[in-house]
PDB file of C-alpha atoms in Angstrom:
ATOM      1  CA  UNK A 276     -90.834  22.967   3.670  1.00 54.00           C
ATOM      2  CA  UNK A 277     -93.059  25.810   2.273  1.00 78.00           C
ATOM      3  CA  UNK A 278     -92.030  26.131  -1.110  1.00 92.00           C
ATOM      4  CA  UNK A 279     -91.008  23.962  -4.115  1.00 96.00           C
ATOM      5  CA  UNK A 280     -87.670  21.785  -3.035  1.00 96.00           C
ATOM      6  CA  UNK A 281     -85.580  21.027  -5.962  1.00 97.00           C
ATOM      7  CA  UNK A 282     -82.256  18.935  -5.158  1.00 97.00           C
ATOM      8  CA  UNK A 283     -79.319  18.641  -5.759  1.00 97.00           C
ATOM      9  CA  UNK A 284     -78.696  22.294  -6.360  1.00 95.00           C
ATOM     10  CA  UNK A 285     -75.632  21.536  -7.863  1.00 96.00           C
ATOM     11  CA  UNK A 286     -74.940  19.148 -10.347  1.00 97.00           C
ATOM     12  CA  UNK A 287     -71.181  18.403 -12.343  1.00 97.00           C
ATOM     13  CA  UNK A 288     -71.133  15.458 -14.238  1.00 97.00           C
ATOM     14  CA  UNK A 289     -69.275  13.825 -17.024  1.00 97.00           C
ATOM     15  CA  UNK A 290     -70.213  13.287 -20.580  1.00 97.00           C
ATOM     16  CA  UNK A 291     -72.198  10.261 -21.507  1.00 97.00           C
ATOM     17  CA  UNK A 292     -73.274   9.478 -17.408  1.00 97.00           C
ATOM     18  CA  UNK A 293     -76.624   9.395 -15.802  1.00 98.00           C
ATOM     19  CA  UNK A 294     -78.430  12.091 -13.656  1.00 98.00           C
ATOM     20  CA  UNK A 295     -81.493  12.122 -11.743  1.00 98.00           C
ATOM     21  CA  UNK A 296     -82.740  15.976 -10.648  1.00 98.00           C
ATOM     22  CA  UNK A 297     -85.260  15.545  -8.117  1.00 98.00           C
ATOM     23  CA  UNK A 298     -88.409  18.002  -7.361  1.00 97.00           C
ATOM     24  CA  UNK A 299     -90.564  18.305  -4.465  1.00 97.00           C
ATOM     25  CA  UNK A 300     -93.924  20.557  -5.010  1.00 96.00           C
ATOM     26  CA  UNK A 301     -96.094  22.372  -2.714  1.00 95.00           C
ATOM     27  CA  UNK A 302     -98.024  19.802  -0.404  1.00 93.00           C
ATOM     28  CA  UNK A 303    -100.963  19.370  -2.400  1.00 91.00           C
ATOM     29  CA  UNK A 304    -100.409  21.050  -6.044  1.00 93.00           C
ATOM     30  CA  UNK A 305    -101.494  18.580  -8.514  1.00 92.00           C
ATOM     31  CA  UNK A 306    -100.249  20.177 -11.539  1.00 92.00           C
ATOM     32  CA  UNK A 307     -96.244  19.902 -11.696  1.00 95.00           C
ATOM     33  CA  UNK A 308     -93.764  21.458 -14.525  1.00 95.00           C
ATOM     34  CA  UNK A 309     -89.998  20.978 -15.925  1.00 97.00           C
ATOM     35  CA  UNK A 310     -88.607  23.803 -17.281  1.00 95.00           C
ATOM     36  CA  UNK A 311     -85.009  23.461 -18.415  1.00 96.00           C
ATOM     37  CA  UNK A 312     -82.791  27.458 -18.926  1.00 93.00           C
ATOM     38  CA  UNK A 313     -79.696  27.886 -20.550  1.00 91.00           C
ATOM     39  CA  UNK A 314     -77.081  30.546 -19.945  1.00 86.00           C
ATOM     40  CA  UNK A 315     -78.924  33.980 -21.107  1.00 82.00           C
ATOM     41  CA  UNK A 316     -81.878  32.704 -22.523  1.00 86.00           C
ATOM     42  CA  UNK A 317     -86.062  32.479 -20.688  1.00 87.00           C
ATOM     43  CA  UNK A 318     -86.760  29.451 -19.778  1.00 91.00           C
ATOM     44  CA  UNK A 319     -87.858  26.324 -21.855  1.00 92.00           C
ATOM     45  CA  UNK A 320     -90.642  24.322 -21.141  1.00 92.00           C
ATOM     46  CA  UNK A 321     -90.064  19.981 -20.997  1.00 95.00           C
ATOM     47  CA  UNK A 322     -92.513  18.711 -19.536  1.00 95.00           C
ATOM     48  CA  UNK A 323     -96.113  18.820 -17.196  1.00 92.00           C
ATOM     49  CA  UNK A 324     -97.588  16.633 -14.743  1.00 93.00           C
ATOM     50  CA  UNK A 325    -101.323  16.544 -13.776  1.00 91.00           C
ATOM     51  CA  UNK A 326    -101.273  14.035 -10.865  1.00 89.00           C
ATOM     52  CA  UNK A 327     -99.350  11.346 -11.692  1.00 90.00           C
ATOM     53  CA  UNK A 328     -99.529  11.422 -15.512  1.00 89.00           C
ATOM     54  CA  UNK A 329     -97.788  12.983 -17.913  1.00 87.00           C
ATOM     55  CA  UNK A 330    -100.540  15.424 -19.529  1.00 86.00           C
ATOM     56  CA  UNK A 331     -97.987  17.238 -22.066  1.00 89.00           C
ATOM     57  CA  UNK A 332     -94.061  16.132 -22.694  1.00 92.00           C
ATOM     58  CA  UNK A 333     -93.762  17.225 -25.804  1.00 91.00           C
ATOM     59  CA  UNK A 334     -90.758  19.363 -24.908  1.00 92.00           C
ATOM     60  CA  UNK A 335     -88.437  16.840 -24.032  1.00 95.00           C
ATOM     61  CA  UNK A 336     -85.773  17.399 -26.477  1.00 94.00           C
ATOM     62  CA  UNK A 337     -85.102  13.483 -27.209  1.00 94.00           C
ATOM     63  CA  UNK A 338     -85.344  10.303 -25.410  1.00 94.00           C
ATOM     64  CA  UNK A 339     -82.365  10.425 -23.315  1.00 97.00           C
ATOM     65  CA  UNK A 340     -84.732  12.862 -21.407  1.00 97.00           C
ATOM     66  CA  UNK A 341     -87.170  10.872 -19.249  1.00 96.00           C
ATOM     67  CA  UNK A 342     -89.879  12.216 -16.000  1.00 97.00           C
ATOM     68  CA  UNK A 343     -91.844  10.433 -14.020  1.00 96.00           C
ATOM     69  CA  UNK A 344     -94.108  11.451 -10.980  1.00 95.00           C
ATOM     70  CA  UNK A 345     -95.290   8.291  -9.554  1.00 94.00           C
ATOM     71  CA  UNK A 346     -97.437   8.916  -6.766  1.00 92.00           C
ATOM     72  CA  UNK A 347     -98.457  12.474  -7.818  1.00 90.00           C
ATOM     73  CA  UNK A 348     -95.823  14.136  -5.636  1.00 94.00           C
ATOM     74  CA  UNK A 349     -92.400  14.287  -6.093  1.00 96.00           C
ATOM     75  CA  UNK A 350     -91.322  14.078  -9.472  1.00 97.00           C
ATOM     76  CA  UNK A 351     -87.512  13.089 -10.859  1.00 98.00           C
ATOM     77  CA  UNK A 352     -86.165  14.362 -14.309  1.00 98.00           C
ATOM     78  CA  UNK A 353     -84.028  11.493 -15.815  1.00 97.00           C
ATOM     79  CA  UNK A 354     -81.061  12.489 -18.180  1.00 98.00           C
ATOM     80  CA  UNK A 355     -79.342   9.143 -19.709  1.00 97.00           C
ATOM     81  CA  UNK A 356     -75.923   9.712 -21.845  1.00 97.00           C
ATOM     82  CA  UNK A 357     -75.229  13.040 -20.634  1.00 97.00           C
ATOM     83  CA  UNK A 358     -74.057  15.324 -23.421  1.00 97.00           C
ATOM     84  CA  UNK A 359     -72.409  18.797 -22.838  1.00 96.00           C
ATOM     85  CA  UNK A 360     -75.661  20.461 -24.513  1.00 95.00           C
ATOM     86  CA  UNK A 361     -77.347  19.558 -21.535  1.00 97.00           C
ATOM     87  CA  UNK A 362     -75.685  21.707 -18.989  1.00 96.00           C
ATOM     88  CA  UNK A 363     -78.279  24.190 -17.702  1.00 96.00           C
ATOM     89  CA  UNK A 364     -80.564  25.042 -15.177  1.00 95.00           C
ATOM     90  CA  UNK A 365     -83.681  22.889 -14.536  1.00 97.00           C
ATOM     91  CA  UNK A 366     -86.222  24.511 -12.870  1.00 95.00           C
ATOM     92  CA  UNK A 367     -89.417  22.876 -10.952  1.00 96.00           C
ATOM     93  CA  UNK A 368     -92.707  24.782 -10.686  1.00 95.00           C
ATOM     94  CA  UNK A 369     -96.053  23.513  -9.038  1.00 95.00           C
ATOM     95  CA  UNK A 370     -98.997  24.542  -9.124  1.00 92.00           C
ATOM     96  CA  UNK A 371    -102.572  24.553  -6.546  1.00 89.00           C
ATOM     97  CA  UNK A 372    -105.729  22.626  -8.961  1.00 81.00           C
ATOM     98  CA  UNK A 373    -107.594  25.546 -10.797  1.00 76.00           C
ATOM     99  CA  UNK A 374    -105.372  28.439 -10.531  1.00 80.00           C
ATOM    100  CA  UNK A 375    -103.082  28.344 -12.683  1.00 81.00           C
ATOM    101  CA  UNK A 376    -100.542  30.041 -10.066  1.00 87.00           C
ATOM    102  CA  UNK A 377     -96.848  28.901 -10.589  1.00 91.00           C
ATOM    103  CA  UNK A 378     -94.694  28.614  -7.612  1.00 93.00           C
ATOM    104  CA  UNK A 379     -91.059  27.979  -8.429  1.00 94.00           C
ATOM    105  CA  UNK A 380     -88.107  26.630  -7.019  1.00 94.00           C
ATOM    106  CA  UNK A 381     -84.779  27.183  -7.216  1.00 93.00           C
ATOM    107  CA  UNK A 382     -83.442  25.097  -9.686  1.00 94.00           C
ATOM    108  CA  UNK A 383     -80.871  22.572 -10.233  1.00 96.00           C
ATOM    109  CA  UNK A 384     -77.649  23.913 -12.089  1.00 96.00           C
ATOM    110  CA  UNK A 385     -76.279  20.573 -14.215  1.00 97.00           C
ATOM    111  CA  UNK A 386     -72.673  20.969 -15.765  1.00 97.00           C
ATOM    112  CA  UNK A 387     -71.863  18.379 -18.432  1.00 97.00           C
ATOM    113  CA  UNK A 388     -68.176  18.258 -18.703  1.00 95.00           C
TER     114      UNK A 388
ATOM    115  CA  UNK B  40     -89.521  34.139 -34.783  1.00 53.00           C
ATOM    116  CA  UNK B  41     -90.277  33.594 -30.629  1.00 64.00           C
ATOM    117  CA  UNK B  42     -93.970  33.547 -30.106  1.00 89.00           C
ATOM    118  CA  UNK B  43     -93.407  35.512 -27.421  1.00 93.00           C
ATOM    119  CA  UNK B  44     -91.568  38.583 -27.716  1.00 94.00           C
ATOM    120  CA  UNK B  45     -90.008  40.973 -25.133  1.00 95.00           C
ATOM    121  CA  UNK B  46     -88.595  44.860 -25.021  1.00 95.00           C
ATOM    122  CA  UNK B  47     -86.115  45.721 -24.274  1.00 96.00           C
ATOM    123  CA  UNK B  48     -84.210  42.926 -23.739  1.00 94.00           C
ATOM    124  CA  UNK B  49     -81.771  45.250 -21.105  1.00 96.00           C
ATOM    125  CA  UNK B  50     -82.984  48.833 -19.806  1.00 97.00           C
ATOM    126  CA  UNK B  51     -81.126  50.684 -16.910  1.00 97.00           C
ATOM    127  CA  UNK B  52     -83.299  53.410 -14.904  1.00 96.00           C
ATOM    128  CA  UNK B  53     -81.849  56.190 -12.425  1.00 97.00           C
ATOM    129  CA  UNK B  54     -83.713  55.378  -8.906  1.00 97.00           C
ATOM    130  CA  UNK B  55     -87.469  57.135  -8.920  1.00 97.00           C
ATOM    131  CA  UNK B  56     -88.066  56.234 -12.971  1.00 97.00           C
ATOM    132  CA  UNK B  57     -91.622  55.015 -14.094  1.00 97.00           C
ATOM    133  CA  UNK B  58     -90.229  51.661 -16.469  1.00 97.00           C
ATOM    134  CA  UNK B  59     -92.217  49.643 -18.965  1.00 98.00           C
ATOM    135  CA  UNK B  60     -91.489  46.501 -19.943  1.00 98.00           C
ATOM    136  CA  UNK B  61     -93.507  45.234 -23.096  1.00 98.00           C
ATOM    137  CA  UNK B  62     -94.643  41.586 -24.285  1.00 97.00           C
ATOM    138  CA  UNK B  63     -95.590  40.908 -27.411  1.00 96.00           C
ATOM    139  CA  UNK B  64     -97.120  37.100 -28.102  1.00 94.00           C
ATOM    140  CA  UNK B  65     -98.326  35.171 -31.382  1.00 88.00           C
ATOM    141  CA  UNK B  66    -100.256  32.381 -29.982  1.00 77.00           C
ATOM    142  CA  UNK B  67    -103.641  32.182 -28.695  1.00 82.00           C
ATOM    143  CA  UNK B  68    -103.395  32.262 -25.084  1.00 88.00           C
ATOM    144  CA  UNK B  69    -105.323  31.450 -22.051  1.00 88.00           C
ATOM    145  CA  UNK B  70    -103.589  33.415 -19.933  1.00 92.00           C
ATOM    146  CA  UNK B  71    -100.204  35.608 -19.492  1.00 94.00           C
ATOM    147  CA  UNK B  72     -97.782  35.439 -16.470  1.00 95.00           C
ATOM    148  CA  UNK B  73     -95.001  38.070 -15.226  1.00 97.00           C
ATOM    149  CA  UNK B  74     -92.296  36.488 -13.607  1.00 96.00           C
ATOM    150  CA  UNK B  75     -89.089  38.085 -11.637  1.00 96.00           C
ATOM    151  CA  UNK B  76     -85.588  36.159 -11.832  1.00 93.00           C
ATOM    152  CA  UNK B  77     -83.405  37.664  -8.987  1.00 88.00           C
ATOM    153  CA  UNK B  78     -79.372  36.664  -9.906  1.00 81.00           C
ATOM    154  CA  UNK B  79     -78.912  32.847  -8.734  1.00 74.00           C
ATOM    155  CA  UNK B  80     -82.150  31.734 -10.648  1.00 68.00           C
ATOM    156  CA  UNK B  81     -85.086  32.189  -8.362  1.00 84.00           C
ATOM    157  CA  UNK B  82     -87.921  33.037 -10.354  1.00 91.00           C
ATOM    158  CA  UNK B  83     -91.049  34.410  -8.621  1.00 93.00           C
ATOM    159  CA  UNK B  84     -94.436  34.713  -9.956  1.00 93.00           C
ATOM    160  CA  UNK B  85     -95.549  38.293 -10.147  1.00 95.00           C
ATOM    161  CA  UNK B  86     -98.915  38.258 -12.320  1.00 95.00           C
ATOM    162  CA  UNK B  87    -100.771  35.735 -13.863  1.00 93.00           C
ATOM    163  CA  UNK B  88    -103.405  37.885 -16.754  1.00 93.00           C
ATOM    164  CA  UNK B  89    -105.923  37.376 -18.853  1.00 91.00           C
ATOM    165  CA  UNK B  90    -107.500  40.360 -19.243  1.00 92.00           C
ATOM    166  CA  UNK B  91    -107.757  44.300 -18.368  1.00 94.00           C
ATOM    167  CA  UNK B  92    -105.247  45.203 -15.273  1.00 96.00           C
ATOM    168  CA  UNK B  93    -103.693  43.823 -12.148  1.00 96.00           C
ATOM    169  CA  UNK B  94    -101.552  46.351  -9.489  1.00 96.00           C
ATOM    170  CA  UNK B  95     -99.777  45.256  -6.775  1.00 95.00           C
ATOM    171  CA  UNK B  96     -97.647  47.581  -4.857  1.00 96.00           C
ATOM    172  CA  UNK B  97     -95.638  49.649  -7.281  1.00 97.00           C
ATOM    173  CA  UNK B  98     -96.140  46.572  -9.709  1.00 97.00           C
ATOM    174  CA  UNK B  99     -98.977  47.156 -12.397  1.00 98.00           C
ATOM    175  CA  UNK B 100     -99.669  44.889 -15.174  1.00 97.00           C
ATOM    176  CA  UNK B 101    -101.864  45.263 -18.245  1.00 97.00           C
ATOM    177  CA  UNK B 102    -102.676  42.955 -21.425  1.00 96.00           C
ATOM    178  CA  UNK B 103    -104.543  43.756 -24.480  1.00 95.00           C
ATOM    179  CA  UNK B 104    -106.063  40.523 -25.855  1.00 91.00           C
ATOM    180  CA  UNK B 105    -106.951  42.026 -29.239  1.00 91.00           C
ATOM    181  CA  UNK B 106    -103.384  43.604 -30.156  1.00 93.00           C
ATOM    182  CA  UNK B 107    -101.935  40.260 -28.369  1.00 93.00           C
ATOM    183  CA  UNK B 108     -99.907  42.611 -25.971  1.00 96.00           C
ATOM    184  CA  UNK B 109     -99.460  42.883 -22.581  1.00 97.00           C
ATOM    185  CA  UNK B 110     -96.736  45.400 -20.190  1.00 98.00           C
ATOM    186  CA  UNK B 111     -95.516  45.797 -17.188  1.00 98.00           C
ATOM    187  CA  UNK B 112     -95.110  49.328 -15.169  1.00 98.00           C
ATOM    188  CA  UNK B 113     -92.721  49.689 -12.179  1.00 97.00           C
ATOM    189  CA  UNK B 114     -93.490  52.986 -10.739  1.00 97.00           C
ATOM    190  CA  UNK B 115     -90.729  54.383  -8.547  1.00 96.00           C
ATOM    191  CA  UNK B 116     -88.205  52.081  -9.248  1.00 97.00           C
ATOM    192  CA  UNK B 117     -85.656  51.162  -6.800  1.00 96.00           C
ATOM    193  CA  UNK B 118     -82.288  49.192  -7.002  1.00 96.00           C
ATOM    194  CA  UNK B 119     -83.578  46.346  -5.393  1.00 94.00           C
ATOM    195  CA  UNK B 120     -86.042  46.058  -8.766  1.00 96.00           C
ATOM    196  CA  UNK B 121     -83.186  45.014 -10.268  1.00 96.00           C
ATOM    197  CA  UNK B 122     -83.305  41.484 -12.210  1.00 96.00           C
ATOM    198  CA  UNK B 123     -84.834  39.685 -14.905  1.00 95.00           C
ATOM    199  CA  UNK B 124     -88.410  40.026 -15.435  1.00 97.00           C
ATOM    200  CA  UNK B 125     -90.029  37.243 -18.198  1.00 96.00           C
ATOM    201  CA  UNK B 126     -93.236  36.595 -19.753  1.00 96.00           C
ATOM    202  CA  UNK B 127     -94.899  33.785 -20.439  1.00 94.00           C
ATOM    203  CA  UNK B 128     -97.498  32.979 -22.628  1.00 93.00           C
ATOM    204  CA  UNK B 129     -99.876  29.692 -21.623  1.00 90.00           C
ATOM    205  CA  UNK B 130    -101.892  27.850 -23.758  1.00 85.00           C
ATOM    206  CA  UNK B 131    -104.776  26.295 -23.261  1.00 81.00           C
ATOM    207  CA  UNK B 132    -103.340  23.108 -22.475  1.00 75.00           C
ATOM    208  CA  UNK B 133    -101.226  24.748 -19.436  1.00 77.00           C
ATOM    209  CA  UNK B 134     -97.755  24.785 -21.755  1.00 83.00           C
ATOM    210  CA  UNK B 135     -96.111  28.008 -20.979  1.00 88.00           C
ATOM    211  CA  UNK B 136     -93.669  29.833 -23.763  1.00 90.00           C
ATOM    212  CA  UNK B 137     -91.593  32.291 -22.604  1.00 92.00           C
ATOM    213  CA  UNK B 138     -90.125  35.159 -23.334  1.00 92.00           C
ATOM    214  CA  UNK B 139     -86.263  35.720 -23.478  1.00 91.00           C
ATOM    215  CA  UNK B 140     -86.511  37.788 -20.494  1.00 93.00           C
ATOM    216  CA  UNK B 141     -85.553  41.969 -20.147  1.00 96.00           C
ATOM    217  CA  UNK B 142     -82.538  42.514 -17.490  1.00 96.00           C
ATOM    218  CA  UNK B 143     -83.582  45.860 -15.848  1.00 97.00           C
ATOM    219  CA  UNK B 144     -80.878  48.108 -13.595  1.00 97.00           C
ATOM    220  CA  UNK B 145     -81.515  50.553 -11.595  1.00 97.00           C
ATOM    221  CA  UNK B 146     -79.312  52.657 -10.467  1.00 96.00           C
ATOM    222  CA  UNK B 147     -79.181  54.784  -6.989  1.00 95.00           C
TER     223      UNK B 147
END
């Protein structure tokens, strides 16, 4: 497609389990972000991809919280032990090299029961 | 205290109205985006700043790098305006802080 894929769209889960959110950027935008919102509240930034390495992931709250983006495409957020704090909406944004342009998608609502 | 700063956090305009949102940010920045969040979560890039004055449509935005302030103008507002519109503040190592957004209504 066009735009920044982000799957599954919806997410329920129970407490303690383990859930992969999976993101699909723009054909050829190197630069790749998590961003994780809660009910009300902007958005909170996790983590950023430059290729295929992690360049900054200092905002991933604790350890359960894991991203990789192995072949500098698609990337997949990793949540181990589930906790009900987690419930939000993670949102995906890519970006072209040297712009600085963000292109969203539309996020992947996880409910932690 | 947010480093980046928003008002008002909700405003409702009659259909026509000239609206301001304002941003107010602590950190040194490399750049400043506008971003619209439409009910469902979409979020879609409106400006990305870093100095002087960007228009497009009825969509003008503005930032001040001295007074670490930047605003955004709707002129003629219409319903379909309506939504959450959030800046974000990025740092020279591409992290973006945001704002806690400002829900805007406008009425017909």
């Amino acid at each position: 497609g066009a735009g920044v894929s982000q799957t599954p769209s919806n997410k329920v889960t129970e407490k303690g389990k383990y859930v992969e959110l999976r993101c699909d950027p723009i054909s050829g935008h190197t630069a790749l972000y998590w961003y994780r919102q809660s009910l009300g509240q902007g958005p909170e930034f996790l983590i950023y991809f430059q290729g295929t390495g992690a360049a900054d992931d200092s905002g991933l709250p604790n350890d359960r919280f894991f991203a990789v983006r192995p072949e500098g495409s698609v990337s997949t957020l990793k949540i181990q032990r589930t906790e009900r704090g987690d419930s939000a909406v993670y949102l995906c944004a890519s970006s072209p090299i040297g712009t600085g342009e963000l292109f969203f998608g539309e996020g992947s609502r996880l409910t932690v029961l | 205290k947010n480093e980046v700063e928003q008002s008002p956090q909700n405003l409702t305009a009659q259909e026509g109205e000239f609206i301001t949102i304002n941003c107010s940010y602590s950190v040194g920045i490399s750049a400043l985006h506008w971003l619209q969040q439409h009910p469902g979560g979409g979020i879609v890039s409106l400006f990305m700043l870093s100095s002087g004055k960007k228009k497009h449509g009825r969509l003008i935005a503005t930032i001040n790098i001295q007074e670490k302030h930047s605003s955004l103008h709707i002129t003629a507002s219409h319903p379909r305006d309506s939504a959450v519109y959030i800046c974000a503040a990025r740092d020279s190592g591409s992290r973006l802080t945001f704002g806690e957004g400002t829900q805007l209504t406008v009425n017909p």
